[in-house]
C-alpha cells in the first residue's frame, strides 16, 4: 500500500513540478530570440493549423481591418493602399496608434504571430502628411548617383518607421521602354544598367547586408530599417505601346538582358520581398507564371524572401477580372505567390484556398513554403521581439536633414537641354539681382503638380494644401535679391509680357498628376494652356522653360522660341533644388535617363534602336559651372594675366636697359 502511495505521489509531483512537464510544454523555441531564425521558423510552422497558415498568407487593407478581424482570421499583413490613411493630415502618432491597434489583435491570436504593416513609399513616405517627398525615380536616374539613392533609402526608412510601419512596397525597378506607359516615372531609366545601379536604395532601406549572408536571404538591419520590395516582377516596363498591365512581347534573351538584371542585383543585396507584375509575358499573366516565379526567381536566383501579389492582382488572371476567383486563387498560389494582397474580400480568399488545399488541388508543401518564407522575413525584421511601434522616431518625419537631402537630389536630377538661342550667350545661370522678372505657368506654384502621382493620394493632388513643401515660385522669391520685383502670372497675355519690361521670365509647365493606367498617354502633351504660355512669354522676353513631367513630353515645336530649357521631372516637395541651379549656386549636372523623342510617332524608341533619331539623346545634358566656380576661375585667369603682363613689362625694361 505504501509503495502504491509513493508511485501516486511521484506521478503527481511530475505533473506539478515547474521544472518538468508544464514548464517544458510552455517553452517554445520560436519565442526564444537566442535560437537561430531557421529553428524558430521550423518550430512555429510545426505548431500552426491550416487556418493559421493561410491567415499568414493574407494581406488586407486597413479599411477592413480591426482587432477582431486580425485575431480570428490570423491575418499576416495589413496595408495602406494609395491614400489610405487613419484620418486627413494624420500625424506620426495617429499612424502609430492605428497600427498598434491592429497589431494587438494579431498578438491576441493563439500563437501571437505579429502582423507586418506595408505601405507604398516610392519617393519618400509619400502617403503621409508632412513627409519629405523626394524626386520620383526618373529624376533619380538622371543623377546617375547610386550613393544618393542609398542615402534616400536611409532617410525614407526612418520616416516610414517614424509612423510605426516596417515594410515598404519599394523600389520599383521596372525598365521603362516606352514613355507612353503611365508608370514611366517610377522607372529609373530605359537603360537596365542604370536601373541595376540604383538598386543601391535597397541597402539604404534595409541596411547593408553582412558579408557572410547566404545568397538570396532577406536582411533587415534593425528598428530604423524597413523590409523592401523589388517590383514588379518582371517586364512591366516593356508592354506593347506602353499600355499599363498589358503584354510584354520579348524573347527569353531580351527578358534576361533588359528586365531581369536589377532583380538579380536586388536579391544579392538581400531584398526581403518581390512583388509580381500585373502584366503578361508573351501572353501569360505573371501572377500565374510558375516557370518565372518559382522556377526562375526562387529556384534559379535563389530568392529566399517572400513573393507578394499586387493589389487585387490575382483577380486579373482571368478576363474579365474576377470571373473565376477560385481558379485565380489556385493559379496564383500554385505559381509561387506567398502573400496575396486581397485587399478586401479576405473571407472568400481564405475559403477558396482552404478548399483547394483540403481537396489536394494545392499541396500542403506549397502552403508550408509560403508561410516559412513569410515567417523568415518577420523573424529577420525583429517583429517577434518588437511587434509594437513606439514614438521614439516621430521627429524623423519631414526633418530638415531629409529635406536638405531631397533638395540635393532635385538639383542633381535637373537636366539642362538648351542654354542660349541662335548662337546667343547662355541665359543660365540667371542673375539674382534684376529690376523685374516674370514667373509664369501652370506648374510654377503648384506643389501637387511638382510631386506627381503617388503623393498623399493615389493619383496625387493639385494645389498647395495637402502637404508641406516649397513650390518653385516660393523658392524663387526666397532666392532672388530683395530689390528684385517678382511678378507671377499663371497665364499671361503676350501684350502684358511685351509691355512690362521684364529682364527675363521663368515659365514652369508640364503634365497633370496621374498614377498607373490613368497616366497611359498616346499623345504625351503638356497641360493646356502650356503651349500658349510658352508662346506668349518666350516671343516677348528672354525665357527659361522648366518642364515638370514624369517623362519626356512633346516639346519640339516650341524649342526654337525658348532661350533655356530644363527637364525637372517630378522634383517633389523641395522646390529650392530648382533655384539652386537656375541662379548658379550649383551647376547643372543631370543626364537624360531616357531618350527625348521628336514625335510620338517614333515610339517606342530607345538608345541603340535602328530608327534612333531623338530630339535629345539618352545621356544628353548640358553642364554649367556654379557662380562661385566661375568667379574663382575668372579670378585665377585674371591673376595669371597680371603675372604675364608684369613679366612682359619686366622683360621690356631689361631689353631697353641692355640696349642703352
XYZ file of C-alpha atoms in Angstrom:
660
model
C 0.000 0.000 0.000
C 2.822 2.345 0.933
C 4.591 1.503 -2.362
C 1.431 2.380 -4.319
C 1.159 5.649 -2.405
C 4.758 6.530 -3.323
C 4.083 5.808 -7.023
C 0.996 8.014 -6.994
C 2.912 10.797 -5.218
C 5.692 10.590 -7.844
C 3.195 10.928 -10.694
C 1.527 13.909 -9.033
C 4.923 15.528 -8.409
C 5.929 15.155 -12.068
C 2.661 16.678 -13.177
C 3.003 19.621 -10.793
C 6.743 20.270 -10.890
C 7.556 23.607 -12.597
C 10.914 22.229 -13.707
C 9.465 19.483 -15.877
C 6.154 18.882 -17.623
C 4.325 22.201 -17.578
C 7.416 24.342 -18.000
C 8.646 22.206 -20.889
C 5.263 22.489 -22.562
C 5.426 26.267 -22.190
C 8.936 26.615 -23.679
C 8.511 27.466 -27.351
C 11.645 27.784 -29.443
C 10.049 30.299 -31.795
C 9.674 32.735 -28.904
C 13.352 32.468 -27.949
C 15.465 35.156 -29.678
C 18.620 33.179 -28.816
C 17.571 30.425 -31.190
C 18.641 30.595 -34.866
C 15.985 32.059 -37.165
C 15.682 28.797 -39.107
C 14.993 26.915 -35.865
C 12.355 29.424 -34.810
C 10.635 29.245 -38.218
C 10.578 25.432 -38.140
C 9.238 25.339 -34.597
C 6.459 27.835 -35.243
C 5.451 26.230 -38.534
C 5.118 22.865 -36.781
C 2.624 24.343 -34.308
C 0.356 26.028 -36.876
C -3.018 24.803 -38.094
C -4.043 25.142 -41.738
C -6.247 28.124 -40.822
C -3.312 29.861 -39.151
C -1.040 29.193 -42.106
C -3.495 30.531 -44.659
C -4.135 33.580 -42.474
C -0.436 34.437 -42.688
C -0.705 34.451 -46.496
C -3.367 37.180 -46.440
C -2.776 40.924 -46.685
C -5.807 43.187 -46.220
C -6.359 46.935 -46.475
C -6.560 48.931 -43.249
C -10.142 49.958 -44.100
C -11.397 46.415 -43.406
C -9.010 45.633 -40.546
C -9.732 45.728 -36.817
C -8.517 43.844 -33.756
C -11.217 41.180 -34.030
C -10.572 40.516 -37.726
C -6.843 40.218 -37.053
C -7.285 37.831 -34.125
C -9.901 35.495 -35.538
C -8.502 35.247 -39.073
C -4.799 35.141 -38.117
C -4.133 37.858 -40.716
C -0.461 38.072 -41.667
C -0.295 41.598 -43.031
C -2.194 44.871 -43.404
C -1.518 47.657 -45.895
C -2.458 51.180 -46.773
C -3.446 51.441 -50.404
C -2.735 54.724 -52.161
C -4.154 57.495 -49.966
C -5.495 55.112 -47.301
C -4.762 56.903 -44.021
C -6.070 56.944 -40.443
C -7.530 60.449 -40.953
C -6.780 63.510 -43.103
C -3.346 65.032 -42.368
C -2.701 62.262 -39.841
C 0.326 62.739 -37.597
C 3.015 60.133 -36.958
C 1.320 59.449 -33.611
C -2.007 58.809 -35.387
C -0.340 56.222 -37.630
C 1.453 54.516 -34.735
C -1.734 54.261 -32.682
C -3.743 52.814 -35.573
C -1.115 50.217 -36.464
C -0.590 49.166 -32.861
C -4.325 48.571 -32.601
C -4.181 46.085 -35.479
C -1.031 44.534 -34.027
C -2.666 43.936 -30.653
C -5.348 41.942 -32.435
C -2.721 39.780 -34.158
C -0.811 39.244 -30.904
C -4.040 38.119 -29.177
C -4.357 35.129 -31.530
C -3.459 31.631 -30.282
C 0.217 31.728 -31.311
C 0.621 35.504 -31.153
C 2.216 35.877 -34.584
C 2.743 39.597 -35.286
C 1.409 41.108 -38.478
C 3.551 43.306 -40.746
C 2.150 46.610 -41.997
C 3.051 47.673 -45.544
C 2.770 50.925 -47.483
C 3.864 52.420 -50.796
C 6.855 54.655 -50.128
C 8.047 55.100 -53.691
C 9.552 58.600 -53.420
C 9.781 59.115 -49.710
C 6.933 58.328 -47.303
C 4.571 59.635 -49.931
C 1.193 58.776 -48.344
C 1.875 60.753 -45.190
C 1.293 64.426 -44.491
C 4.465 66.416 -43.762
C 6.805 63.687 -45.034
C 9.770 64.538 -47.239
C 8.840 63.875 -50.867
C 11.906 63.045 -52.955
C 12.076 63.205 -56.763
C 10.387 60.282 -58.474
C 12.688 57.554 -59.781
C 13.061 59.020 -63.282
C 14.676 62.082 -61.705
C 16.984 59.960 -59.564
C 18.023 58.109 -62.709
C 19.113 61.468 -64.159
C 21.513 61.948 -61.235
C 23.479 58.782 -62.092
C 24.267 58.696 -58.362
C 23.720 55.332 -56.588
C 25.130 56.733 -53.342
C 22.418 59.408 -53.379
C 19.805 56.665 -53.854
C 21.296 54.827 -50.865
C 21.015 57.936 -48.675
C 17.423 58.476 -49.814
C 16.699 54.884 -48.778
C 18.133 55.574 -45.310
C 16.033 58.728 -44.892
C 12.862 57.085 -46.229
C 13.247 54.133 -43.856
C 13.499 56.498 -40.887
C 10.395 58.450 -41.911
C 8.417 55.259 -42.512
C 9.478 53.808 -39.165
C 8.501 57.114 -37.550
C 4.886 56.178 -38.296
C 5.232 52.626 -36.983
C 5.489 50.926 -40.377
C 8.173 48.259 -41.022
C 7.525 47.359 -44.699
C 7.542 49.377 -47.948
C 6.474 48.448 -51.474
C 9.616 49.967 -52.994
C 11.716 50.249 -55.049
C 10.153 49.938 -58.471
C 12.930 48.531 -60.668
C 10.995 48.486 -63.924
C 12.896 49.328 -67.101
C 10.511 51.659 -68.935
C 10.951 51.167 -72.669
C 8.062 53.363 -73.787
C 7.207 56.746 -72.198
C 3.546 56.273 -73.103
C 3.400 53.982 -70.047
C 1.650 55.657 -67.118
C 4.207 54.328 -64.634
C 7.281 55.500 -66.542
C 8.240 57.993 -63.827
C 8.527 55.057 -61.408
C 11.362 53.714 -63.577
C 14.918 54.983 -63.150
C 15.790 54.648 -66.835
C 15.320 52.951 -70.189
C 18.842 51.559 -69.595
C 18.910 48.372 -67.474
C 22.416 49.232 -66.268
C 21.206 52.471 -64.640
C 18.250 50.654 -63.050
C 20.595 47.982 -61.713
C 22.926 50.600 -60.205
C 20.048 52.372 -58.465
C 19.140 49.229 -56.512
C 21.601 50.826 -54.064
C 18.426 52.216 -52.471
C 17.698 48.710 -51.099
C 20.560 48.574 -48.554
C 19.612 52.157 -47.706
C 16.115 50.974 -46.804
C 17.062 47.627 -45.252
C 20.653 48.065 -44.069
C 23.917 46.768 -45.526
C 23.822 43.009 -45.852
C 26.593 41.227 -43.905
C 29.402 39.680 -45.963
C 28.667 36.169 -44.722
C 24.970 36.214 -45.639
C 23.557 33.281 -47.535
C 22.739 34.166 -51.124
C 19.135 35.250 -51.525
C 18.401 35.518 -47.803
C 16.493 38.619 -46.707
C 18.182 41.135 -44.431
C 16.650 43.946 -42.358
C 19.037 45.701 -40.010
C 17.026 46.772 -37.006
C 14.309 49.161 -35.837
C 15.427 52.061 -38.039
C 15.206 49.945 -41.211
C 12.312 48.545 -43.221
C 11.712 45.495 -45.381
C 11.892 46.493 -49.050
C 10.046 45.126 -52.076
C 11.518 44.879 -55.571
C 8.702 45.357 -58.087
C 7.091 44.459 -60.447
C 8.430 41.062 -61.485
C 9.034 41.016 -64.407
C 8.867 43.025 -67.659
C 6.269 45.572 -66.543
C 8.106 48.392 -68.348
C 8.129 46.639 -71.703
C 4.451 46.271 -72.525
C 3.172 46.800 -76.066
C 2.629 50.527 -76.749
C 3.340 51.228 -73.082
C -0.160 50.172 -72.049
C -0.250 49.515 -68.301
C -0.792 45.880 -67.257
C -0.508 44.831 -70.910
C 1.550 42.130 -72.622
C 5.345 42.279 -72.880
C 6.378 40.581 -76.089
C 10.069 39.752 -75.901
C 12.223 36.647 -76.201
C 13.994 34.965 -73.286
C 17.312 36.652 -74.047
C 15.635 40.082 -74.137
C 13.827 39.450 -70.865
C 17.082 38.407 -69.181
C 19.204 41.229 -70.578
C 16.757 44.148 -70.219
C 14.242 43.420 -67.447
C 15.953 40.888 -65.161
C 19.379 42.347 -64.151
C 18.023 44.605 -61.390
C 16.230 41.638 -59.795
C 19.414 39.566 -59.661
C 21.160 42.513 -58.034
C 18.317 43.163 -55.569
C 18.427 39.560 -54.394
C 22.190 39.783 -53.846
C 21.512 42.885 -51.728
C 19.145 40.878 -49.505
C 15.808 42.316 -50.638
C 13.106 40.896 -48.372
C 10.174 40.667 -50.793
C 9.372 40.725 -54.510
C 6.053 41.907 -55.944
C 4.595 40.314 -59.056
C 3.555 42.413 -62.060
C 0.035 42.787 -63.407
C 1.483 42.425 -66.893
C 1.927 39.314 -69.001
C 4.982 37.846 -70.703
C 4.211 36.600 -74.193
C 0.553 36.169 -73.301
C 0.861 34.515 -69.866
C -0.115 36.577 -66.809
C 2.845 36.980 -64.462
C 0.594 36.264 -61.475
C 0.115 32.753 -62.897
C 3.611 32.184 -64.318
C 5.046 29.283 -62.312
C 8.140 28.965 -64.525
C 9.263 32.509 -63.765
C 8.012 32.935 -60.182
C 9.006 29.539 -58.777
C 11.332 28.186 -61.448
C 13.479 31.260 -62.053
C 13.009 33.680 -59.145
C 13.008 31.120 -56.339
C 14.950 28.173 -57.773
C 17.469 29.790 -60.142
C 18.044 33.170 -58.478
C 17.777 31.533 -55.012
C 15.404 34.164 -53.623
C 14.560 33.188 -50.032
C 12.232 36.031 -49.046
C 8.522 36.031 -49.866
C 6.690 36.814 -53.086
C 3.678 39.116 -52.841
C 0.905 39.822 -55.340
C -0.054 43.297 -56.469
C -3.316 44.952 -55.365
C -6.111 42.549 -56.409
C -3.529 41.142 -58.796
C -4.804 37.584 -58.709
C -8.298 38.741 -59.727
C -6.834 39.887 -63.046
C -5.523 36.466 -64.037
C -8.892 35.905 -65.700
C -10.588 38.016 -68.364
C -12.733 39.736 -67.303
C -11.181 40.137 -63.850
C -12.720 38.110 -61.017
C -14.720 35.931 -63.391
C -13.354 32.713 -61.836
C -11.945 33.583 -58.430
C -11.289 30.038 -57.207
C -9.194 29.406 -60.328
C -7.302 32.677 -59.725
C -6.506 31.588 -56.166
C -5.259 28.195 -57.329
C -3.226 29.583 -60.239
C -1.512 32.334 -58.261
C -0.618 30.314 -55.172
C 0.369 27.408 -57.393
C 2.648 29.716 -59.373
C 4.553 30.568 -56.207
C 2.928 33.697 -54.772
C 3.297 33.535 -50.991
C 1.337 36.539 -49.703
C -1.766 37.759 -51.520
C -2.841 41.402 -51.445
C -6.538 40.643 -51.324
C -7.250 43.521 -50.083
C -10.993 43.466 -49.235
C -12.604 40.055 -49.744
C -10.313 38.106 -47.463
C -13.064 35.695 -46.358
C -13.602 34.456 -49.907
C -9.863 34.061 -50.474
C -9.415 32.102 -47.229
C -12.388 29.883 -48.065
C -11.205 29.143 -51.623
C -7.600 28.455 -50.627
C -8.683 26.200 -47.747
C -10.879 24.229 -50.147
C -8.029 23.905 -52.656
C -5.658 22.514 -50.000
C -8.176 20.120 -48.461
C -9.008 18.751 -51.917
C -5.351 18.321 -52.862
C -5.532 20.920 -55.633
C -2.724 22.831 -53.923
C -0.283 20.631 -51.994
C 0.462 21.317 -48.343
C 4.132 21.686 -49.255
C 3.280 24.823 -51.264
C 1.479 26.343 -48.261
C 4.381 25.488 -45.957
C 6.856 27.051 -48.396
C 4.835 30.273 -48.473
C 4.415 30.507 -44.700
C 8.016 29.704 -43.847
C 9.146 32.486 -46.219
C 6.767 34.965 -44.555
C 7.905 33.901 -41.088
C 11.564 34.119 -42.147
C 11.075 37.781 -43.070
C 9.150 38.533 -39.879
C 11.804 36.953 -37.650
C 14.566 38.701 -39.605
C 12.796 42.043 -39.108
C 12.698 41.536 -35.350
C 8.909 41.710 -35.329
C 8.573 38.987 -32.699
C 10.789 40.922 -30.282
C 9.426 44.370 -31.109
C 5.909 43.963 -32.528
C 4.548 47.277 -31.240
C 5.735 50.618 -32.581
C 6.665 53.455 -30.266
C 7.040 57.205 -30.662
C 10.836 57.323 -30.475
C 11.277 58.212 -34.144
C 8.391 60.638 -34.724
C 10.794 63.581 -35.080
C 12.278 61.916 -38.191
C 9.169 62.664 -40.256
C 9.925 65.550 -42.614
C 13.055 66.530 -40.681
C 15.270 69.251 -42.140
C 18.207 66.944 -42.878
C 15.936 64.836 -45.082
C 14.580 67.911 -46.844
C 18.158 69.061 -47.451
C 18.898 65.651 -48.987
C 15.810 65.943 -51.189
C 16.933 69.410 -52.267
C 20.307 67.945 -53.243
C 18.532 65.207 -55.206
C 16.447 67.807 -57.056
C 19.411 69.900 -58.179
C 21.354 66.808 -59.289
C 18.334 65.485 -61.221
C 17.728 68.573 -63.367
C 18.792 68.179 -66.987
C 19.726 71.287 -68.975
C 18.596 70.700 -72.552
C 19.235 74.143 -74.030
C 21.082 77.267 -72.893
C 21.158 80.116 -75.401
C 19.119 80.856 -78.518
C 20.524 81.006 -82.067
C 24.145 81.309 -81.019
C 23.446 83.949 -78.367
C 25.118 83.952 -74.963
C 23.869 81.417 -72.404
C 20.905 82.598 -70.341
C 21.767 80.439 -67.322
C 22.759 80.993 -64.609
C 20.262 83.790 -64.052
C 21.190 86.950 -62.149
C 19.546 87.171 -58.731
C 19.504 90.953 -58.930
C 17.185 92.321 -61.603
C 14.701 95.157 -61.772
C 11.701 92.966 -62.598
C 11.218 89.306 -63.551
C 8.188 87.283 -64.617
C 7.223 83.857 -63.310
C 4.504 82.109 -65.322
C 2.987 78.709 -65.984
C 0.558 76.141 -64.633
C 3.225 74.387 -62.559
C 5.068 77.346 -61.031
C 3.027 77.493 -57.832
C 1.531 74.020 -57.509
C 3.038 71.563 -55.049
C 0.754 68.772 -56.238
C 1.946 69.041 -59.846
C 5.510 69.255 -58.569
C 5.208 65.981 -56.636
C 3.173 63.995 -59.173
C 1.185 60.814 -58.569
C 1.636 58.595 -55.523
C 1.662 61.657 -53.278
C -0.832 61.813 -50.373
C -3.429 60.302 -52.700
C -3.001 57.500 -55.248
C -3.397 59.860 -58.225
C -1.660 62.748 -56.456
C -3.230 66.093 -55.625
C -3.493 69.575 -57.124
C -2.606 72.740 -55.243
C -0.574 73.545 -52.151
C -2.730 72.401 -49.236
C -2.291 68.633 -48.962
C 1.244 68.526 -47.611
C 4.146 70.784 -46.666
C 6.821 71.882 -49.102
C 8.226 74.702 -51.219
C 6.920 75.433 -54.701
C 9.224 76.651 -57.442
C 7.635 80.102 -57.197
C 8.147 80.119 -53.439
C 11.761 79.108 -53.884
C 12.325 81.845 -56.492
C 11.001 84.527 -54.180
C 13.379 83.353 -51.455
C 16.369 83.190 -53.798
C 16.340 86.483 -55.685
C 17.782 89.716 -54.350
C 15.348 91.644 -52.099
C 15.376 94.511 -54.605
C 14.150 92.276 -57.451
C 10.444 92.557 -58.218
C 8.917 89.132 -58.901
C 5.653 89.215 -60.864
C 3.627 85.991 -61.003
C 1.006 85.419 -63.704
C -0.066 81.845 -64.324
C -1.300 82.568 -67.866
C -0.036 85.981 -69.010
C -1.097 87.559 -72.279
C 1.552 88.424 -74.834
C 0.834 92.161 -74.752
C 1.261 92.211 -70.985
C 4.641 90.488 -71.244
C 5.791 92.756 -74.065
C 4.892 95.980 -72.273
C 6.151 95.175 -68.792
C 9.918 95.500 -69.279
C 10.855 92.192 -67.664
C 14.570 91.381 -67.656
C 13.797 87.677 -68.035
C 10.991 85.178 -67.463
C 10.747 81.731 -65.888
C 7.983 79.545 -67.330
C 7.028 76.332 -65.497
C 4.752 73.942 -67.397
C 4.260 70.176 -67.596
C 1.963 67.214 -67.090
C -1.066 66.657 -64.836
C -0.796 64.263 -61.871
C -1.501 60.601 -62.562
C -0.669 57.066 -61.473
C -0.772 53.709 -63.221
C -3.285 53.304 -66.083
C -4.640 56.836 -65.666
C -1.248 58.034 -66.883
C -1.169 55.993 -70.086
C -0.955 58.501 -72.938
C -0.724 58.232 -76.708
C -0.157 61.980 -77.141
C 2.275 62.892 -74.309
C 1.272 66.543 -74.358
C 1.613 69.118 -71.603
C -1.295 70.566 -69.642
C -3.132 73.322 -71.508
C -2.578 76.209 -71.811
C 1.145 75.331 -71.528
C 1.981 75.815 -75.218
C 0.208 79.194 -75.308
C 2.065 80.339 -72.190
C 5.401 79.463 -73.806
C 4.402 81.357 -76.944
C 3.114 84.454 -75.115
C 6.155 84.711 -72.877
C 9.098 83.467 -74.914
C 8.285 85.505 -78.019
C 8.434 88.702 -75.948
C 11.219 88.280 -73.366
C 14.222 86.068 -72.664
C 12.849 82.932 -71.057
C 13.833 79.711 -69.357
C 11.209 76.969 -69.606
C 11.119 74.341 -66.865
C 9.253 71.148 -67.770
C 7.722 69.339 -64.776
C 6.812 65.872 -66.037
C 7.180 62.179 -65.347
C 8.719 61.521 -68.758
C 9.676 63.243 -71.998
C 6.679 65.032 -73.492
C 6.075 66.875 -76.773
C 8.365 69.920 -76.718
C 9.986 70.008 -80.182
C 7.523 72.542 -81.706
C 8.404 75.115 -79.035
C 12.171 74.686 -78.642
C 13.170 77.325 -81.201
C 11.383 80.086 -79.254
C 12.944 79.098 -75.913
C 16.236 80.544 -74.646
C 16.890 77.891 -71.992
C 15.124 74.568 -71.424
C 15.257 72.430 -68.272
C 13.802 68.961 -67.637
C 12.864 68.971 -63.944
C 10.931 65.641 -63.884
C 8.777 65.381 -60.728
C 11.007 67.016 -58.124
C 8.854 66.613 -55.004
C 8.470 68.985 -52.092
C 11.799 70.794 -52.222
C 11.482 73.454 -54.929
C 14.663 75.205 -53.786
C 16.621 72.467 -55.516
C 15.447 74.023 -58.796
C 16.509 77.553 -57.907
C 19.869 76.268 -56.625
C 20.918 75.623 -60.228
C 18.873 78.309 -62.000
C 20.806 81.004 -60.153
C 24.130 79.212 -60.180
C 24.568 78.204 -56.560
C 25.364 74.835 -58.158
C 25.996 73.813 -61.737
C 23.746 71.630 -63.887
C 24.968 68.030 -63.948
C 21.971 65.771 -64.735
C 21.920 63.486 -67.784
C 18.829 62.203 -69.571
C 17.873 58.802 -68.142
C 15.750 58.217 -71.217
C 15.555 59.338 -74.815
C 13.645 62.546 -75.588
C 11.705 61.955 -78.790
C 10.867 64.432 -81.527
C 7.434 62.976 -82.211
C 5.278 60.317 -80.540
C 5.153 58.603 -83.933
C 8.729 57.459 -83.260
C 7.768 55.457 -80.156
C 8.908 53.120 -78.852
C 12.467 54.381 -79.395
C 15.377 53.563 -77.127
C 19.098 54.076 -77.449
C 20.549 51.502 -79.832
C 17.385 51.118 -81.920
C 17.873 51.196 -85.727
C 15.408 54.096 -86.102
C 17.063 56.167 -83.350
C 16.588 59.839 -84.223
C 15.904 61.741 -80.982
C 15.386 65.386 -80.201
C 17.794 64.857 -77.289
C 19.589 61.502 -76.985
C 19.820 59.289 -73.933
C 22.623 60.600 -71.704
C 22.397 64.177 -73.024
C 22.686 67.058 -70.597
C 24.487 70.391 -70.800
C 26.638 71.290 -67.826
C 27.232 74.664 -66.216
C 29.586 75.868 -63.513
C 28.373 77.401 -60.299
C 28.781 81.155 -59.962
C 31.334 80.533 -57.224
C 33.444 78.360 -59.540
C 33.097 80.841 -62.401
C 34.314 83.663 -60.184
C 37.192 81.570 -58.884
C 38.239 80.593 -62.405
C 37.995 84.140 -63.762
C 39.945 85.463 -60.755
C 42.594 82.836 -61.329
C 42.744 83.687 -65.036
C 42.970 87.402 -64.244
C 45.805 86.737 -61.801
C 47.547 84.700 -64.456
C 47.087 87.513 -66.951
C 48.555 90.041 -64.458
C 51.613 87.889 -63.993
C 52.049 87.615 -67.745
C 51.763 91.397 -68.281
C 54.192 92.030 -65.399
C 56.657 89.565 -66.896
C 56.358 91.206 -70.328
C 56.965 94.701 -68.847
C 59.949 93.422 -66.869
C 61.414 91.859 -69.983
C 60.854 95.062 -71.986
C 62.617 97.180 -69.308
C 65.566 94.814 -69.255
C 65.811 94.896 -73.057
C 65.662 98.702 -73.099
C 68.287 98.886 -70.335
C 70.579 96.475 -72.112
C 70.284 98.258 -75.452
C 71.003 101.663 -73.902
